Coordinates of C-alpha atoms in Angstrom, one line a residue:
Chain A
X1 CA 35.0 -3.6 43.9
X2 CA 35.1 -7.2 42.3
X3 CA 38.4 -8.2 44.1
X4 CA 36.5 -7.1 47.6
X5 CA 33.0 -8.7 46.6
X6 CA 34.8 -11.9 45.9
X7 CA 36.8 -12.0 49.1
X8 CA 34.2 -10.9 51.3
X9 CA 31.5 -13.9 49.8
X10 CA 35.2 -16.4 50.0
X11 CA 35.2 -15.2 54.0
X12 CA 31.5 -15.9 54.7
X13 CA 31.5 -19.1 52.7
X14 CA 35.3 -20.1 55.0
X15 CA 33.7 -19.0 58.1
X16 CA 30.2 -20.9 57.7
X17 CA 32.0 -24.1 56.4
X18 CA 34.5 -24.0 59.7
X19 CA 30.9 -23.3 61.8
X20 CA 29.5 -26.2 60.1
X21 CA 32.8 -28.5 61.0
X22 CA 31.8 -27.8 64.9
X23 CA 28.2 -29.0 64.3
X24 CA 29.6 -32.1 62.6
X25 CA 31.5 -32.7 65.7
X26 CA 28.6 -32.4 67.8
X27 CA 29.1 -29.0 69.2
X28 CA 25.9 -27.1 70.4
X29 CA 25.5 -23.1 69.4
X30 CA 26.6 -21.4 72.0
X31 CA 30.0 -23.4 72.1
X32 CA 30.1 -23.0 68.2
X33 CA 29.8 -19.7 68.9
X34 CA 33.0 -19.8 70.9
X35 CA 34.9 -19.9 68.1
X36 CA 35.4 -16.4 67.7
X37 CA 37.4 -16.3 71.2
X38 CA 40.3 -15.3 70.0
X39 CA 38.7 -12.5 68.4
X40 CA 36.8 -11.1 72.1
X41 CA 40.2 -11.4 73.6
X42 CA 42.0 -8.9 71.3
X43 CA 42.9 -5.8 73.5
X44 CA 42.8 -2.6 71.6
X45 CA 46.0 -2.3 70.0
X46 CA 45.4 -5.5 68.6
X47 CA 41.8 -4.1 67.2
X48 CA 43.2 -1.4 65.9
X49 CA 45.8 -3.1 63.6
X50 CA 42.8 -5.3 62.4
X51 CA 40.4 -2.3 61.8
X52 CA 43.2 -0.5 59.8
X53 CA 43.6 -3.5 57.6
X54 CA 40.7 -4.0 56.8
X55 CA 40.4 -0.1 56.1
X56 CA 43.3 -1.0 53.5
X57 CA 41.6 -3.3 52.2
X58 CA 38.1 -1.5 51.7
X59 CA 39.9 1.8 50.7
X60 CA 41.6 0.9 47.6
X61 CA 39.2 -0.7 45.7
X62 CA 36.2 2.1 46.5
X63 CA 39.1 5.0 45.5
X64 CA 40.2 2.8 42.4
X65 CA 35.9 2.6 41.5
X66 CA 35.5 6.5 42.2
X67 CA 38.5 7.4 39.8
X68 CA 37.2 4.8 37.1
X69 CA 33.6 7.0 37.5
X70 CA 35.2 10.4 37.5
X71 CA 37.1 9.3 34.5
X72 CA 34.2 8.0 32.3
X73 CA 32.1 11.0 33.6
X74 CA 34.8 12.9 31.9
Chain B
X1 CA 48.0 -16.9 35.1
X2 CA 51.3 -14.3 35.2
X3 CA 53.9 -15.1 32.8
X4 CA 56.7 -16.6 34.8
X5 CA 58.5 -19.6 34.1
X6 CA 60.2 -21.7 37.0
X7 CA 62.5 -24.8 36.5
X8 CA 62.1 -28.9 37.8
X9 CA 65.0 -27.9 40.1
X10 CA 62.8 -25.1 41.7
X11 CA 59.7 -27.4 41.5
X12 CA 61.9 -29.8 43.7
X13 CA 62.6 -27.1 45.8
X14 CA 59.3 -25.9 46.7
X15 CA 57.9 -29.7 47.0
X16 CA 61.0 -30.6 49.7
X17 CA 60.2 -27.1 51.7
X18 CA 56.4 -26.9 51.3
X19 CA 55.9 -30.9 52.6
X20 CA 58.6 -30.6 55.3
X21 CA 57.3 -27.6 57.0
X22 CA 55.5 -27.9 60.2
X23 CA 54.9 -32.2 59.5
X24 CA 59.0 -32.3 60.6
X25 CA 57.5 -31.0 64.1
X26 CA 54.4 -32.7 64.7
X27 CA 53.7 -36.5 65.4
X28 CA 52.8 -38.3 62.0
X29 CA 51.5 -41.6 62.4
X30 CA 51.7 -41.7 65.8
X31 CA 48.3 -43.7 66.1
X32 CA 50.8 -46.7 64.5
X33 CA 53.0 -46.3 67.8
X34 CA 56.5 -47.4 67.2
X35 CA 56.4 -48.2 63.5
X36 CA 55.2 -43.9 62.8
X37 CA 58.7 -44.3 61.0
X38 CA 56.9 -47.0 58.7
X39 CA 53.7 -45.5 58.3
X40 CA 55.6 -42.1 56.9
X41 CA 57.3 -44.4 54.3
X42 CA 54.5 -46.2 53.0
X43 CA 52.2 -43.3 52.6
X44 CA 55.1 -41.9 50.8
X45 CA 55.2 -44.7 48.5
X46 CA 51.4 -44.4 47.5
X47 CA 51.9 -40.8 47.5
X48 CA 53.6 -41.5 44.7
X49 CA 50.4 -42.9 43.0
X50 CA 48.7 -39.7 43.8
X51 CA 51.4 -37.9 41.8
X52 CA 50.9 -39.8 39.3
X53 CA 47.6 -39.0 39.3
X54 CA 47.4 -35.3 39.3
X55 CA 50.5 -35.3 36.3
X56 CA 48.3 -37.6 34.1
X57 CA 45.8 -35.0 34.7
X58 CA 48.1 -32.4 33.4
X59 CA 49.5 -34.2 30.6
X60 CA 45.6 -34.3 29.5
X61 CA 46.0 -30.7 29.6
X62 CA 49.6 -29.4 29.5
X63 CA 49.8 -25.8 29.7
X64 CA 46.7 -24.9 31.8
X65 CA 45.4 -24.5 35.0
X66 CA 43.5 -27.2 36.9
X67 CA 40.6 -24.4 37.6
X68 CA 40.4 -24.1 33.9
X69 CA 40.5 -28.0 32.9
X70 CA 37.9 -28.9 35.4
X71 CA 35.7 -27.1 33.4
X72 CA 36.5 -28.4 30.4
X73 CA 36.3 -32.4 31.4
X74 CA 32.9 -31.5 33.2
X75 CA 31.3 -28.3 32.3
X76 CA 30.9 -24.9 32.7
X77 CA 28.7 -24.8 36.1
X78 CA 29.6 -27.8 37.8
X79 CA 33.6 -27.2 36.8
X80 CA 33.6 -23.4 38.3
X81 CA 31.7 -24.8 40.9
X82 CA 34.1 -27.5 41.3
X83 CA 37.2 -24.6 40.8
X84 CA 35.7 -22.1 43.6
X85 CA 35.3 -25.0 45.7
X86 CA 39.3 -26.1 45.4
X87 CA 40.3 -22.7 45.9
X88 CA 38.5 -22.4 48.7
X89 CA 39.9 -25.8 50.1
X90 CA 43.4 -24.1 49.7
X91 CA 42.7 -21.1 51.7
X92 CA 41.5 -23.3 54.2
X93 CA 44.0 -25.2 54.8
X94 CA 46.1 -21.5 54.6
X95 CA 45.4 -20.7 57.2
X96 CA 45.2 -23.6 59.1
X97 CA 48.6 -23.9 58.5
X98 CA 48.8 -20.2 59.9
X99 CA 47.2 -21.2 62.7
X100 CA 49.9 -23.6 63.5
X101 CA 52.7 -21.7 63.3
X102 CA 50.8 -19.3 65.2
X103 CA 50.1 -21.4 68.4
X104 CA 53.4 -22.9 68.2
X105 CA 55.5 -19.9 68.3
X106 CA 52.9 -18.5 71.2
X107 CA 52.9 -21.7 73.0
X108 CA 56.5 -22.3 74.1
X109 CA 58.7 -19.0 72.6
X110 CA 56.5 -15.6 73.0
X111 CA 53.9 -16.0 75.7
X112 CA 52.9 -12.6 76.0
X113 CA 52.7 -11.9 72.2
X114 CA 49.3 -12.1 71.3
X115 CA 48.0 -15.1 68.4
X116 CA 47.0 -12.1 66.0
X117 CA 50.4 -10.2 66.1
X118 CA 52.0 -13.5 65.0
X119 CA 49.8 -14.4 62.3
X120 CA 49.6 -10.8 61.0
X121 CA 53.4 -10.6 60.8
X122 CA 53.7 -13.9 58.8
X123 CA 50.7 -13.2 56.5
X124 CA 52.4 -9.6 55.4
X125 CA 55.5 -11.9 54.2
X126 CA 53.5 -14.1 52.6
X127 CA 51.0 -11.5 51.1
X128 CA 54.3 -9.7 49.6
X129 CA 56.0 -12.8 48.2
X130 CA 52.4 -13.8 46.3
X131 CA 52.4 -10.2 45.4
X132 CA 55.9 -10.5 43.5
X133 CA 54.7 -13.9 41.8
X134 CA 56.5 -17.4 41.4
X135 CA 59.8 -16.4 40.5
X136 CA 60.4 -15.1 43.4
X137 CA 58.9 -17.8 45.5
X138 CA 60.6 -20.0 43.7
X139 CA 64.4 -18.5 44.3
X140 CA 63.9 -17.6 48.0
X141 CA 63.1 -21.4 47.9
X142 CA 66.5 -22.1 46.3
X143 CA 67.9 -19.9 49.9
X144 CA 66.2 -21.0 51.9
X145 CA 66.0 -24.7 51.3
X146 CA 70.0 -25.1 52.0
X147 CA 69.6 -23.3 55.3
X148 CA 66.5 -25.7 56.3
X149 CA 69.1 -29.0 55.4
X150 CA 72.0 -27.6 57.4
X151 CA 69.2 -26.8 60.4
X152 CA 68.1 -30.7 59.9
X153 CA 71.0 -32.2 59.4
X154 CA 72.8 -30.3 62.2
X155 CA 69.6 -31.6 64.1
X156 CA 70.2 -35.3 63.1
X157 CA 74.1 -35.0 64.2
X158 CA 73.5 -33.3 67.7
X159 CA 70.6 -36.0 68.8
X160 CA 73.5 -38.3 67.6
X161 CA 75.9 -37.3 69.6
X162 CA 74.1 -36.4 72.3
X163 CA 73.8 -40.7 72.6
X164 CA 70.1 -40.3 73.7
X165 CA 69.4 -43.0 71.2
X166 CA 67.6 -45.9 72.7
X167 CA 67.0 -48.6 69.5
X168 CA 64.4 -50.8 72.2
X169 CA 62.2 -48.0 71.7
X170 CA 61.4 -48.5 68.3
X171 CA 60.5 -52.7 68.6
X172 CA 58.6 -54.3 68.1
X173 CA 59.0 -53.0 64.1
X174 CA 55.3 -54.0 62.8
X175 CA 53.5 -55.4 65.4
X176 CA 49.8 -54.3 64.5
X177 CA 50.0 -54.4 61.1
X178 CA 46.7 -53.1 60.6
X179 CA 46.9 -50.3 62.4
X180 CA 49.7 -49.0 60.8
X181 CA 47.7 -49.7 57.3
X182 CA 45.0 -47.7 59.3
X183 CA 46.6 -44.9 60.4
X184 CA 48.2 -44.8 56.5
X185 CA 44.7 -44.5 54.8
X186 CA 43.1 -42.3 57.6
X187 CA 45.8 -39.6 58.0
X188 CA 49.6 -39.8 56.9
X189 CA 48.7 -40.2 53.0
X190 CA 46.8 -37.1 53.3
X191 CA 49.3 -34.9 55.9
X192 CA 51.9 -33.9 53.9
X193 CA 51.9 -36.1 51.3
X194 CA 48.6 -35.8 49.3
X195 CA 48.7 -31.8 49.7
X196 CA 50.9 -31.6 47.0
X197 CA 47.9 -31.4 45.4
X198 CA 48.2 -27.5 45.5
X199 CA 51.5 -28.2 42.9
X200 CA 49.2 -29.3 40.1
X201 CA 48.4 -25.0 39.9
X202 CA 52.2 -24.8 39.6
X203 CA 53.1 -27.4 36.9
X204 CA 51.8 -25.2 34.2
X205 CA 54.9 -22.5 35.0
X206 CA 57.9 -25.4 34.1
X207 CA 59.9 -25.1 32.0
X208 CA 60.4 -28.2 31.1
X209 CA 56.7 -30.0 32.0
X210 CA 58.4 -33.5 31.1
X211 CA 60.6 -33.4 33.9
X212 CA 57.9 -32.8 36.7
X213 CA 57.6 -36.6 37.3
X214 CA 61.4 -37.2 38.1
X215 CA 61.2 -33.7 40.3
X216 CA 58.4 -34.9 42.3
X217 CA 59.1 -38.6 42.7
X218 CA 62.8 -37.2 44.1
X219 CA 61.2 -34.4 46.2
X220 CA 58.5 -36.9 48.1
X221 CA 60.9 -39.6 48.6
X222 CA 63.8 -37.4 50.4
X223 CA 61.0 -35.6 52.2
X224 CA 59.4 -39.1 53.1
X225 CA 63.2 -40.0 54.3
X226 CA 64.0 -37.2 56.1
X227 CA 60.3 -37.1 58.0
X228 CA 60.6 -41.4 58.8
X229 CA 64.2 -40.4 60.4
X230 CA 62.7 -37.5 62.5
X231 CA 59.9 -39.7 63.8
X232 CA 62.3 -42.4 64.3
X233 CA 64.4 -40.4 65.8
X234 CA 61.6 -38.7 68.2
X235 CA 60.8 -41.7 69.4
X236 CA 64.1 -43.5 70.1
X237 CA 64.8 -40.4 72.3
X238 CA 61.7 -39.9 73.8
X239 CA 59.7 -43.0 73.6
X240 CA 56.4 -43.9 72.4
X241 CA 54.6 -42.3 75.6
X242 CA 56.0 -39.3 75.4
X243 CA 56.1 -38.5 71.8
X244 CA 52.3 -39.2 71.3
X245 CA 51.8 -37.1 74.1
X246 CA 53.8 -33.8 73.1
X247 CA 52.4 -31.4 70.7
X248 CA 56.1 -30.7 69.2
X249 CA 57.8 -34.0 69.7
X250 CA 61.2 -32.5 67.8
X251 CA 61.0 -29.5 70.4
X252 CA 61.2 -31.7 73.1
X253 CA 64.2 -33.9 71.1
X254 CA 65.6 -30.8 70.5
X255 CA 65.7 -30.2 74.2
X256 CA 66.7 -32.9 75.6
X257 CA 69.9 -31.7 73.0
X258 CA 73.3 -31.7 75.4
X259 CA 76.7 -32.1 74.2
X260 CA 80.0 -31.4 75.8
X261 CA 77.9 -29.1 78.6
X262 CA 77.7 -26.4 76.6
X263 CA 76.1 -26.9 73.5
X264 CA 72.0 -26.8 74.4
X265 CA 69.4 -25.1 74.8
X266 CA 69.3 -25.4 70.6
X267 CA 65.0 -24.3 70.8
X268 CA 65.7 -21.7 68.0
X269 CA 66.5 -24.3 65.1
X270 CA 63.3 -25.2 65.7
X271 CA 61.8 -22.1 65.6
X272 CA 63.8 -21.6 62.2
X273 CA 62.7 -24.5 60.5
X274 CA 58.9 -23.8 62.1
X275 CA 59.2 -20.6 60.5
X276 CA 60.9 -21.5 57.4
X277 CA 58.5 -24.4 56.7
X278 CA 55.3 -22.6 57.6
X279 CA 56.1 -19.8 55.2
X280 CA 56.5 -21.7 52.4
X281 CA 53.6 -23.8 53.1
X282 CA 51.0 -20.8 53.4
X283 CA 52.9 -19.2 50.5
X284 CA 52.4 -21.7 48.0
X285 CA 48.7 -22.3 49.5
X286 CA 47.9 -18.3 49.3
X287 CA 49.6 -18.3 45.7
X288 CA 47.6 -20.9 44.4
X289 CA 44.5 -19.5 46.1
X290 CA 45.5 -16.3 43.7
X291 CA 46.2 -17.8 40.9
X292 CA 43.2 -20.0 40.7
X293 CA 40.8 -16.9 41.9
X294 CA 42.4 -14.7 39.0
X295 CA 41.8 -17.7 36.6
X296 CA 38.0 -18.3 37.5
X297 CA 36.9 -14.7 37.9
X298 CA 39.1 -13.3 35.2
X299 CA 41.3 -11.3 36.5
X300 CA 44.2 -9.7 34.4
X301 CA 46.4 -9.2 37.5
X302 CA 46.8 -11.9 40.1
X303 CA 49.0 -9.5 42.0
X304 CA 46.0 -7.6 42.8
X305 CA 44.5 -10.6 45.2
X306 CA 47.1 -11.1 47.1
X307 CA 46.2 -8.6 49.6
X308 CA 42.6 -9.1 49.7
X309 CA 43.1 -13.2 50.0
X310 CA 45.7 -12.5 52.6
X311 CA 43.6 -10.9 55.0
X312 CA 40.5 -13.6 54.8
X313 CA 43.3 -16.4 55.4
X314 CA 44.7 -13.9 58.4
X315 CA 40.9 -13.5 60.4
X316 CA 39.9 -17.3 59.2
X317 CA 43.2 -18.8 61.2
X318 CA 41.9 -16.8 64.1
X319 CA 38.3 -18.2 64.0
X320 CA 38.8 -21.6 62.6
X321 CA 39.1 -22.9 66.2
X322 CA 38.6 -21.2 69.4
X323 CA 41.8 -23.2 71.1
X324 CA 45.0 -24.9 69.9
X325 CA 43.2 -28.5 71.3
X326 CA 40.5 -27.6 69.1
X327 CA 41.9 -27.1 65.8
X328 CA 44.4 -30.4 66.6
X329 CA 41.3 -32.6 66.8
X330 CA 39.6 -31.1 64.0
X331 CA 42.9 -31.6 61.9
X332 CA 43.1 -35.1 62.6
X333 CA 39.3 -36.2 63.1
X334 CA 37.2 -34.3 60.7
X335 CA 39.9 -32.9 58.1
X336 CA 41.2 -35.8 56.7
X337 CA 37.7 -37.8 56.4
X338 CA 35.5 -34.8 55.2
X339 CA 37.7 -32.2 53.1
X340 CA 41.5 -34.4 52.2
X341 CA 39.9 -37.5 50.9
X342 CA 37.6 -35.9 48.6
X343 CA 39.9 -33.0 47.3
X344 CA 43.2 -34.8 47.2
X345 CA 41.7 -38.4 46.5
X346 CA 38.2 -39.0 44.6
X347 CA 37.7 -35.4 42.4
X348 CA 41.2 -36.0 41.2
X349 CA 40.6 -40.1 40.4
X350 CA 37.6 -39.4 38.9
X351 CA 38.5 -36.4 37.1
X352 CA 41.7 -38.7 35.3
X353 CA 39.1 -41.7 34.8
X354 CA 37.1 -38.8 33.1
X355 CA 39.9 -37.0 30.8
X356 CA 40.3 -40.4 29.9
X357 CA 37.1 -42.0 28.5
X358 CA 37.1 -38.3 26.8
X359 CA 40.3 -38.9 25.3
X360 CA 39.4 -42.2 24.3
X361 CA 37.2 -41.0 22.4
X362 CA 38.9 -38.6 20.7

């Protein structure tokens, strides 16, 4: 749960800096906000590949915390 | 840290591969016109002094992490803040590097593969190499780094023979001297030369920490060579115009390859050494974005991060920049002022001018 709190704050932090590179260049919101372009023009298969990594990523460390839990409850 | 142990000819290695990478196909110093070929050498030569730098820092603390003397030449809070802020620099420029290779290989060789599938594939490599440690980078350096010569020096040859060489293109040598100064200090020192930076996480895993000065010096100053001769080259053959127009100026050299009617059409060294390069690049980047997380959050297995770390530099190279011309201007206009100068020039100065009144002292 650490390993995926720490990434996840790292990815917000990333993606507000890079946000924040685009104002400094002048950019107004809504063409900031055209940064995630190559994310609207992902077609499903594409999606899905994301979507299951991230799943990968999420699964292990909640099934690694459950076990830890089970096995102090024990 | 893991407990691995690499050696100054592997060091040399990674610094030849890692600083060639994509800079071999891109236009460095091109702002300097003609003289790019003598812009590359002199921001190799105070590259040098930024070497310097970062080993002196080391030898202040041989053994250790930079995340972990940070902290103790300024503090607990404003070193980890420092730390996080360094790693965060390196997966940054992860997966800008990502980026690159991405929009490159979609750009002129797989036009209907989509940006993610070709990002996704080269950060799985990378996530497995970071996940099997330095070692390992380190020997499929060793490999790989013959194959990348032969692909260059084959390269060199064929433009050769090809007698597409105009010299005229390359005079007047030095005719604005202060632009070429310019274009130094504002983006050549910086791209590739002061991002071996991300090798002061590595000099902790030599074996023999006395001979990272003679590895480095040698790695920057054939990688300075080889980069002066491919800009040189780029624009004997293609001319100023031309090459400060292209995106991949070697792609187009590579092109314009013909000998005896039947050997052209040569595109796929360059996608070898693209890929080759860019691999290595993110690697070392992504490994010392582990490293350093592992070391600042106290983690007893590295390994573990590689994943997780992979997949924020993955979905950051897709929304760093919504097109190619974007994240090129951003590179050359905002990168080196706001995030190189800082991280690979004045923390590390002042840091050094820091251990040093401390050790004065002492």
């Amino acid at each position: 749960m650490k390993i995926l709190g720490i990434s996840l704050f790292m990815f917000i932090l990333l993606a507000g800096i890079s946000l924040g590179f685009d104002l400094l260049q002048g950019f107004n919101l809504s063409t900031i906000l055209k940064t995630f372009n190559p994310l609207y023009v992902m077609e499903l298969p594409e999606l899905t590949v994301l979507c299951l990594l991230i799943l990968i990523l999420i699964l292990r460390p909640v099934f690694s915390f459950l076990q830890k839990r089970q096995e102090k409850k024990r | 840290m893991e407990k691995a142990r690499i050696s100054a000819s592997q060091l040399f290695v990674l610094i030849v591969l890692f600083q060639l990478s994509n800079s071999f196909l891109l236009s460095l110093g091109i702002n300097g016109k003609q003289d790019a070929w003598l812009i590359i050498l002199i921001a190799m030569a105070i590259s040098m002094v930024l070497f310097f730098v970062y080993y002196a820092l080391y030898q202040y603390h041989p053994g250790i992490l930079p995340t972990e003397y940070i902290e103790e030449l300024i503090g607990k809070l404003l070193g980890r803040t420092l730390a996080f802020l360094y790693i965060l620099y390196f997966i940054t420029i992860a997966s800008r590097v990502l980026r690159d290779i991405g929009e490159t290989l979609v750009t002129f060789a797989y036009p209907e593969t989509p940006l993610f599938v070709m990002n996704a594939l080269m950060i799985f490599v990378v996530v497995y190499t970071v996940y099997k440690g330095i070692e390992n980078i380190a020997r499929t350096g060793e490999l790989l780094v013959v194959i990348m010569f032969l692909l260059i020096l084959s390269i060199f040859l064929l433009v050769v023979l090809t007698g597409l060489i105009d010299t005229s293109n390359l005079q007047p040598v030095l005719e604005n001297p202060s632009t070429v100064m310019k274009t130094v200090f504002t983006e050549t020192l910086y791209v590739p030369f002061g991002e071996i930076i991300i090798f002061t996480m590595i000099f902790s895993y030599l074996t023999q920490p006395k001979k990272v000065i003679k590895a480095g010096v040698l790695a920057i100053s054939v990688t300075g060579v080889i980069l002066a001769i491919t800009m040189a080259l780029n624009i004997s053959v293609l001319g100023v115009m031309l090459t400060s127009r292209s995106y991949f100026p070697m792609l187009t050299t590579i092109q314009s390859i013909e000998v005896g009617e039947f050997l052209e059409r040569l595109d796929v060294f360059f996608i070898l050494v693209l890929v080759i390069g860019g691999f290595f690049k993110v690697t070392v980047y992504t490994y010392g974005a582990v490293i350093g997380t592992a070391s600042l959050f106290k983690f007893k297995e590295p390994s573990k991060l590689a994943y997780p770390l992979g997949i924020v530099i993955l979905i950051l190279s897709m929304i760093i920049a919504s097109s190619y011309a974007e994240h090129i201007q951003e590179g050359l206009k905002v990168f080196p002022l706001y995030v190189h100068i800082p991280f690979q020039v004045i923390i590390p100065v002042s840091l050094l001018l820091i251990a040093f009144v401390k050790n004065r002292k002492k």
